[in-house]
Tab-separated table of C-alpha atoms and ligand atoms in Angstrom:
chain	number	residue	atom	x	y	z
A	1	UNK	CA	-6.906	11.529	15.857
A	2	UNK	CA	-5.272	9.253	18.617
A	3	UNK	CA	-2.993	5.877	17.735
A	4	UNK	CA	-2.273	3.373	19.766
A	5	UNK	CA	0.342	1.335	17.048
A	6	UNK	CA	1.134	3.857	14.587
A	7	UNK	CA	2.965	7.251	14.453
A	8	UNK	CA	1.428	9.548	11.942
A	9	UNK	CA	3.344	12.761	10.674
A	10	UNK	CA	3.314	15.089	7.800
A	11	UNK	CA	5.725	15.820	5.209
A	12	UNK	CA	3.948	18.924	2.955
A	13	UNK	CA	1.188	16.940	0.735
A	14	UNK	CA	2.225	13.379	1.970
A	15	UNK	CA	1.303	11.698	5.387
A	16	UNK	CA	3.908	9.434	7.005
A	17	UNK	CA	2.813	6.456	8.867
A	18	UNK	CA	5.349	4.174	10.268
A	19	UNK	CA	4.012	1.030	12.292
A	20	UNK	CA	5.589	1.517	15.574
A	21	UNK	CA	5.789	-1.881	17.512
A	22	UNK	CA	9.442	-2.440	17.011
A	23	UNK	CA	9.916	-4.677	20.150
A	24	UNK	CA	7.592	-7.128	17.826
A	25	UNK	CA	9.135	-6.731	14.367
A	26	UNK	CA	6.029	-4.206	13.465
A	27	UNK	CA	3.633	-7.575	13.804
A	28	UNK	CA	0.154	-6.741	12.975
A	29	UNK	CA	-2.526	-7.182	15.514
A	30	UNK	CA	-5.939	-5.831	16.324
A	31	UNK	CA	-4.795	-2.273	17.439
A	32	UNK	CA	-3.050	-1.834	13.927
A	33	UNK	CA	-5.659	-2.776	12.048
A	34	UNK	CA	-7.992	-0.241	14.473
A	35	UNK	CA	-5.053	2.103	13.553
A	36	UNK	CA	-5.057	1.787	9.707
A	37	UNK	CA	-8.542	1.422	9.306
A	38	UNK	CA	-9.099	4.985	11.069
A	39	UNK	CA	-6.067	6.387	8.800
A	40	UNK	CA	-7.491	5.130	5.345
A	41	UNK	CA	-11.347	4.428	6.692
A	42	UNK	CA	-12.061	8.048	8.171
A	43	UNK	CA	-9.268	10.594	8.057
A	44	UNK	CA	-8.300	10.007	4.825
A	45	UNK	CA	-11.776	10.567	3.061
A	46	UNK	CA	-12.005	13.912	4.503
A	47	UNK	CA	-8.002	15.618	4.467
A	48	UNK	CA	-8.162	16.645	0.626
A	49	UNK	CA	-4.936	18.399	1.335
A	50	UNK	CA	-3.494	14.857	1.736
A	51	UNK	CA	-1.910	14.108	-1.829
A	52	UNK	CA	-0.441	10.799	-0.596
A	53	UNK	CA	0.900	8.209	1.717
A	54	UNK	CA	3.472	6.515	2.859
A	55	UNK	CA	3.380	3.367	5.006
A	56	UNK	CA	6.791	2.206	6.889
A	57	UNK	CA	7.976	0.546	9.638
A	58	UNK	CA	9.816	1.432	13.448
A	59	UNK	CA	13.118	0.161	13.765
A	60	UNK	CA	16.119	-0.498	11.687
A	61	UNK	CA	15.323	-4.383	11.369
A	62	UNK	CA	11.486	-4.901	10.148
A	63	UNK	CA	8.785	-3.286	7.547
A	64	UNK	CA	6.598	-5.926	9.191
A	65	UNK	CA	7.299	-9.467	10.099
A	66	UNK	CA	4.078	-10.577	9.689
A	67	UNK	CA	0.338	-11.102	11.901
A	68	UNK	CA	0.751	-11.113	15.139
A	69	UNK	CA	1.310	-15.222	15.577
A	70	UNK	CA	1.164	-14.446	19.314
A	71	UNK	CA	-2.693	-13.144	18.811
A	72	UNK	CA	-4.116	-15.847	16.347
A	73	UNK	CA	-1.930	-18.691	17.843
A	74	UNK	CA	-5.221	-19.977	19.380
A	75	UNK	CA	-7.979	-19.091	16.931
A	76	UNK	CA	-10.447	-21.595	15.453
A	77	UNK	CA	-11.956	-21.574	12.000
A	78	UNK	CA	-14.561	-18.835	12.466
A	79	UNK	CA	-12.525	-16.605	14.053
A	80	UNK	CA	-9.801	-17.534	11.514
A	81	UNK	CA	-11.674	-16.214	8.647
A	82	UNK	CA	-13.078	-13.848	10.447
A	83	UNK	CA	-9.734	-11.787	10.916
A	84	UNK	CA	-8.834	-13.081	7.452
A	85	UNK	CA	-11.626	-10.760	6.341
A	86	UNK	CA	-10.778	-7.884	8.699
A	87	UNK	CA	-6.994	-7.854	7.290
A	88	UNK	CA	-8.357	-8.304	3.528
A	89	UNK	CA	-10.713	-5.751	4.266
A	90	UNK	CA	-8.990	-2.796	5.628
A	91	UNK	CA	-5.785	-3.878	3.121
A	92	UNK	CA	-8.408	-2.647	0.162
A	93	UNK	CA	-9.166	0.058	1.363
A	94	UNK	CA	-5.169	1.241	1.172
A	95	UNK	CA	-5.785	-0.527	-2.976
A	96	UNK	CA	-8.669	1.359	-3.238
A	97	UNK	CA	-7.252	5.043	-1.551
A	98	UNK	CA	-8.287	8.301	-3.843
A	99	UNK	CA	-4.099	9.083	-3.231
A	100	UNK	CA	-0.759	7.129	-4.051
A	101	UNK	CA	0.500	4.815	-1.288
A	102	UNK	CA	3.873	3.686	-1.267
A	103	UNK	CA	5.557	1.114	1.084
A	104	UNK	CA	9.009	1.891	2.290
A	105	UNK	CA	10.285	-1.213	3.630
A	106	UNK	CA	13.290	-1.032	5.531
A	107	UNK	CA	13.546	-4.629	6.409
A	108	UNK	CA	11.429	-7.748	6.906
A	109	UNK	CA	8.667	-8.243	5.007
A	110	UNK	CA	6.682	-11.073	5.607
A	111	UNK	CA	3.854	-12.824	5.510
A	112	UNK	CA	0.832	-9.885	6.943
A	113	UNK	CA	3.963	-7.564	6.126
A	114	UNK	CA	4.220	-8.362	2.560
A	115	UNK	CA	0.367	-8.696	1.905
A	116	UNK	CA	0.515	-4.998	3.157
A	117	UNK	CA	3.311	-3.993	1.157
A	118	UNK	CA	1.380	-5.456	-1.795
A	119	UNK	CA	-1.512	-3.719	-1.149
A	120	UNK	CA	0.146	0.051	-1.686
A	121	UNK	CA	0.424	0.899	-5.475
A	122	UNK	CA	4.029	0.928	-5.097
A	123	UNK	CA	6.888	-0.268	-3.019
A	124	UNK	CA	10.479	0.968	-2.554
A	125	UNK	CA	13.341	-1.113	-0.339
A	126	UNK	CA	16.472	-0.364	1.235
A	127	UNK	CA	18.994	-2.948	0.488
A	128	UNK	CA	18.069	-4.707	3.995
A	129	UNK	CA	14.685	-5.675	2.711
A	130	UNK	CA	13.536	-8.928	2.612
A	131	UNK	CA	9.864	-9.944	1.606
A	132	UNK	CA	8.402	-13.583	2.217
A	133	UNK	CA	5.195	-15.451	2.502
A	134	UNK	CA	6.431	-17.664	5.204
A	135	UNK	CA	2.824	-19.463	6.246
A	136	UNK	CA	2.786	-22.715	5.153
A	137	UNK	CA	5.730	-22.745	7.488
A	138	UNK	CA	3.044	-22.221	10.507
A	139	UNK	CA	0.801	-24.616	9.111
A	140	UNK	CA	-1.292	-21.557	7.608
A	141	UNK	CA	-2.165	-19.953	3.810
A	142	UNK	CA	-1.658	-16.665	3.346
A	143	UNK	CA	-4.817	-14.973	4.989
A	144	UNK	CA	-4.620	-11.152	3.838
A	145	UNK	CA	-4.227	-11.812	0.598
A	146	UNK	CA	-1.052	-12.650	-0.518
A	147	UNK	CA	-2.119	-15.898	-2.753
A	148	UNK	CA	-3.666	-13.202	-4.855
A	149	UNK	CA	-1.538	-10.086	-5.062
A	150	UNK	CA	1.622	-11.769	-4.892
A	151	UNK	CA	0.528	-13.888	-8.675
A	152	UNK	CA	-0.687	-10.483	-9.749
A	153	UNK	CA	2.386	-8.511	-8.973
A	154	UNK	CA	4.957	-11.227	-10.330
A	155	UNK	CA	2.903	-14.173	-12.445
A	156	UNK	CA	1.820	-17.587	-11.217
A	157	UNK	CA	5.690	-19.459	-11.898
A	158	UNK	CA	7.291	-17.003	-9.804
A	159	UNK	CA	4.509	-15.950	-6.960
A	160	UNK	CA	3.822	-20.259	-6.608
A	161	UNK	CA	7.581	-20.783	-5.918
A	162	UNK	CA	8.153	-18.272	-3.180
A	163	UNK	CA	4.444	-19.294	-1.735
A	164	UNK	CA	5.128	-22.943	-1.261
A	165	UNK	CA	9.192	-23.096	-0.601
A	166	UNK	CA	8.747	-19.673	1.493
A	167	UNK	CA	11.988	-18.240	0.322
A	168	UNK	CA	12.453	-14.693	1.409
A	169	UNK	CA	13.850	-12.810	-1.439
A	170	UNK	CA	15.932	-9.310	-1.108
A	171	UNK	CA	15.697	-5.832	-2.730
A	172	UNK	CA	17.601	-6.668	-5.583
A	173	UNK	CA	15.758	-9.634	-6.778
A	174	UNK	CA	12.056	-8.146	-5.170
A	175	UNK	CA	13.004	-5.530	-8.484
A	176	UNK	CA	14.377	-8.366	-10.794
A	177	UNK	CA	10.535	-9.823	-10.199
A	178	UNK	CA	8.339	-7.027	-10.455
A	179	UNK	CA	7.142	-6.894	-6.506
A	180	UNK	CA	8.758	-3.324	-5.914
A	181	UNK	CA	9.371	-0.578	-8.372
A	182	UNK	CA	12.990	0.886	-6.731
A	183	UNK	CA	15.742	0.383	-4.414
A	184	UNK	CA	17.114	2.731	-2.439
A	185	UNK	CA	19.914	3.438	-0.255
A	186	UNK	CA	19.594	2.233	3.432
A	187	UNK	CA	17.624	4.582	5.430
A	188	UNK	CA	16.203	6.495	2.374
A	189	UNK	CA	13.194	4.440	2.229
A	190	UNK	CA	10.840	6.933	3.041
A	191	UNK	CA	12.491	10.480	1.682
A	192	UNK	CA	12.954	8.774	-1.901
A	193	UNK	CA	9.004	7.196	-1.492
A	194	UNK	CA	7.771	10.997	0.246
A	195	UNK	CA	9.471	12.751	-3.278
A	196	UNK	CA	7.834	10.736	-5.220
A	197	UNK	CA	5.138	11.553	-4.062
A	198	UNK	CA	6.027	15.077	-4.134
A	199	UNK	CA	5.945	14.830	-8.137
A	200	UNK	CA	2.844	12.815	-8.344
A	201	UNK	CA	0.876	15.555	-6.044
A	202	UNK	CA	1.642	18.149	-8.521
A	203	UNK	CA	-0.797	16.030	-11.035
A	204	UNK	CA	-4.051	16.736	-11.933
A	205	UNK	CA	-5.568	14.968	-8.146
A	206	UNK	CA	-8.827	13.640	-9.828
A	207	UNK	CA	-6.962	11.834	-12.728
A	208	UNK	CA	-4.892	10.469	-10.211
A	209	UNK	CA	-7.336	8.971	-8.050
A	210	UNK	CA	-9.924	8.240	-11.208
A	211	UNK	CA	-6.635	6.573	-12.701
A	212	UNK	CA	-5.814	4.065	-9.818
A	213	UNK	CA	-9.582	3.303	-9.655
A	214	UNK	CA	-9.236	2.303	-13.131
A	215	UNK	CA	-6.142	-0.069	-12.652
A	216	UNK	CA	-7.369	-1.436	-9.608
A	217	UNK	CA	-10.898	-2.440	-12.334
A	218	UNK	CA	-8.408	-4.545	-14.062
A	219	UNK	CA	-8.319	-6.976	-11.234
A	220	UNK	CA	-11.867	-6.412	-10.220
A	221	UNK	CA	-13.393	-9.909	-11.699
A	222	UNK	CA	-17.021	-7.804	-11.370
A	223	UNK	CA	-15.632	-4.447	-13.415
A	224	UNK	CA	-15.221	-4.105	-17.263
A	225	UNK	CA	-11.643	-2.144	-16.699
A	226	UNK	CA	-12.068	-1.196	-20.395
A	227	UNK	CA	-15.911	0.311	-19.777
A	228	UNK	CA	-14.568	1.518	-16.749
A	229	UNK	CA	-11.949	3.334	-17.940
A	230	UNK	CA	-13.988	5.111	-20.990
A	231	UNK	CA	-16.563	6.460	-18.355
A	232	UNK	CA	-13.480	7.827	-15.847
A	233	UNK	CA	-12.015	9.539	-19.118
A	234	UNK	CA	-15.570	11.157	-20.147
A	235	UNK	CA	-15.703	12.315	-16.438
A	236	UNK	CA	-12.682	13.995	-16.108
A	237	UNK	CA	-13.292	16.119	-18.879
A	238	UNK	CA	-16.110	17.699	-16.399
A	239	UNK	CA	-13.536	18.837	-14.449
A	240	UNK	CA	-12.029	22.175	-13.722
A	241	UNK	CA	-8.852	20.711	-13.500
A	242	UNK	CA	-9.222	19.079	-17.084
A	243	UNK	CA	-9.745	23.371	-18.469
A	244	UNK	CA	-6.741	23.861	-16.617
A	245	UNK	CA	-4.305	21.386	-17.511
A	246	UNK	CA	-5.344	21.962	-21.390
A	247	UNK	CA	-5.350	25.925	-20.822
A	248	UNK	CA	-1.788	25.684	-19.146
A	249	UNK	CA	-0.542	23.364	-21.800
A	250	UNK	CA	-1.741	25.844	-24.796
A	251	UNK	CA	-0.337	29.094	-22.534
A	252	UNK	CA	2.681	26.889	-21.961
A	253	UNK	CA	2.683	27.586	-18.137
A	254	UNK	CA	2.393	25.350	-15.228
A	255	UNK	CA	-1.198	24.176	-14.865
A	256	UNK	CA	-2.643	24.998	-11.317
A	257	UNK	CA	-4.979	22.160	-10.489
A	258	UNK	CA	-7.598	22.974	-7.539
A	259	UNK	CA	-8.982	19.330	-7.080
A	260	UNK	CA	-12.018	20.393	-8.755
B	1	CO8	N1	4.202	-12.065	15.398
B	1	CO8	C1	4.455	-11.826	16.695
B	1	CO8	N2	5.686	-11.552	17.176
B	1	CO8	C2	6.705	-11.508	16.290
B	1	CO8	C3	6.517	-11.741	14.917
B	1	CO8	C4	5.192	-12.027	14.466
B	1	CO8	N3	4.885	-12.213	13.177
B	1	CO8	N4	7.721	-11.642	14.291
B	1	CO8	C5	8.622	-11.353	15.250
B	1	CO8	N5	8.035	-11.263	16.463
B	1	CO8	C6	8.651	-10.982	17.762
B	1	CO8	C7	9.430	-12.182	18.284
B	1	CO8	O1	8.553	-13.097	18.924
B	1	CO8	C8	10.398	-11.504	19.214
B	1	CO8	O2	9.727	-11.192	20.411
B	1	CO8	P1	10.377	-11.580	21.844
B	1	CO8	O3	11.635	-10.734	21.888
B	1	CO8	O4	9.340	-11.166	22.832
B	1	CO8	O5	10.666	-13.031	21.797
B	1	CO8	C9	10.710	-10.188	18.519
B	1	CO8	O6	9.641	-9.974	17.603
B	1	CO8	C10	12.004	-10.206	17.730
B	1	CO8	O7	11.963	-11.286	16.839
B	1	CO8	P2	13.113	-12.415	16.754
B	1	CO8	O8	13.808	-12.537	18.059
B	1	CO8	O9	12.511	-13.651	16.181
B	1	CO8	O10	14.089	-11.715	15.712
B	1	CO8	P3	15.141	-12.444	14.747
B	1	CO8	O11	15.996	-11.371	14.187
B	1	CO8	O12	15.788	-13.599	15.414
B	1	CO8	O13	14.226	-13.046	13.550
B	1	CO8	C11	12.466	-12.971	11.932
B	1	CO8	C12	13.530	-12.159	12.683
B	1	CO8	C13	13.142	-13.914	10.927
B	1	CO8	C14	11.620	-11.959	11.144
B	1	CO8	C15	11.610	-13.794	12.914
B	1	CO8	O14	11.139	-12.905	13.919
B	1	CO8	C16	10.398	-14.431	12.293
B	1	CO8	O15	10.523	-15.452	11.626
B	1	CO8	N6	9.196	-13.864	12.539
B	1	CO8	C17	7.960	-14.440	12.085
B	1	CO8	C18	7.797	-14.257	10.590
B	1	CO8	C19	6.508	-14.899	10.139
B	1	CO8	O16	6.325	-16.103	10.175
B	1	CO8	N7	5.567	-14.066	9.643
B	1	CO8	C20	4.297	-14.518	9.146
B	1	CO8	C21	3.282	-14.511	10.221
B	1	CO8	S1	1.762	-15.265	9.721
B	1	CO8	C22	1.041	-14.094	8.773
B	1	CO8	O17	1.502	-13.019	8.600
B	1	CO8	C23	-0.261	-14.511	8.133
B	1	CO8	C24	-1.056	-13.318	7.659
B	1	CO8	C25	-2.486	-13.671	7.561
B	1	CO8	C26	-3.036	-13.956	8.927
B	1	CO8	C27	-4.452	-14.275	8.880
B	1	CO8	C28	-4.894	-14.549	10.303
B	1	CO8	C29	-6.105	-15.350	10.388
């Protein structure tokens, strides 16, 4: 598959892909999204060898600082929304991925760059990082998101504050308020995220995915997460890998799942 924006490597089970337009902070414009949405739209959904994903940045300064203002700087309502949409859109399909994805953020964070960081199931910062909603600053609300995962990820007192003053908050604190799950040491960003991953691709790969769809229910205003999680439990049991993981566990051996 060819990228314009993004560099896409492989670490054993986990796919790397770092955001590579460093001479812009890693701002997100229509050839990233074209990027991403082939990554998690149409490669993705057919590399079952792919046990996970992580998402960083190019550079030593920037995750992502944001949209590309230079790109919208003109737009009108329609076309507003319209890329609103696109953004939102492609951002659930990374929620919505059968495999983990973790940001590594290395740096900035903001705005676009935090509504993607929100969007992978987990994050983990070096102690650069700094994540901000800094719209209402341009005049703008969040547009991918943010107004919504931000209050999910840290509750409506907290996610208000840093949405209306636009105070960029660092690693430390980001853990402190429950918007990443670990800091790292500089530069480790993506090895701690990729090992991480390591552990969780040694998991049974159906639960896995059947067990983010049923978190990601709990915020689905449509879905009965409860229901939903009953039927996903019922179904696994049809699984190979579900005779597998019980069989190793009475043989007391390793279980060897087949994503069956
Ligand atoms: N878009 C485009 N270019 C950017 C962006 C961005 N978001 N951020 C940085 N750049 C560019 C700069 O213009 C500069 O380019 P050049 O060298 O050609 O002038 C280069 O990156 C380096 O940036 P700085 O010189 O500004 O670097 P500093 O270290 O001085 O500052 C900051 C770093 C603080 C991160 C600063 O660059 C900054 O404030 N950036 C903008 C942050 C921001 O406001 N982000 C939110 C954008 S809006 C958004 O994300 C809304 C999402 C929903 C959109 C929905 C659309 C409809």
């Amino acid at each position: 598959m060819n990228f314009n924006t993004i560099i896409s490597e492989e670490d054993g089970p986990v796919l790397i892909i770092t955001i590579n337009r460093p001479e812009a902070l890693n701002a997100l414009n229509k050839s990233v999204f074209d990027d991403l949405e082939q990554v998690f739209g149409i490669m993705l959904p057919g590399r079952k060898d792919i046990r996970g994903v992580v998402i960083t940045g190019a550079g030593e300064k920037a995750f992502v600082a944001g949209a590309d203002i230079k790109e919208f700087s003109e737009f009108n309502a329609e076309q507003g929304t319209a890329l609103s949409r696109r953004g939102q859109g492609i951002f659930k399909l990374i929620e919505q991925c059968n495999v983990p994805v973790i940001a590594a953020v290395n740096g900035f964070a903001l705005g676009g760059g935090c509504e993607l960081a929100m969007a992978c199931h987990m994050r983990i910062a070096g102690p650069k990082a700094k994540f901000g909603q800094p719209e209402v600053n341009l005049g703008l609300t969040p547009g991918y998101a943010g107004t919504q995962r931000l209050i999910q990820l840290v509750g409506k007192t907290t996610g208000l504050e840093l949405l209306l003053t636009t105070r960029m908050v660092g690693a430390e604190e980001a853990k402190q308020i429950g918007l990443i799950n670990q800091v790292t040491e500089q530069g480790k960003e993506v090895e701690t995220a990729v090992n991480m991953l390591k552990i969780i691709a040694e998991k049974a790969p159906i639960a896995v995915a059947k067990t983010i769809h049923c978190v990601n229910a709990y915020y689905d205003k449509n879905n009965d997460g409860f229901e939903e999680e009953a039927v996903q439990f019922g179904l696994c049991m049809e699984t190979e890998d579900f005779r597998e993981g019980t069989k190793a566990f009475i043989e007391k051996r390793k279980p060897n799942f087949k994503n069956q």
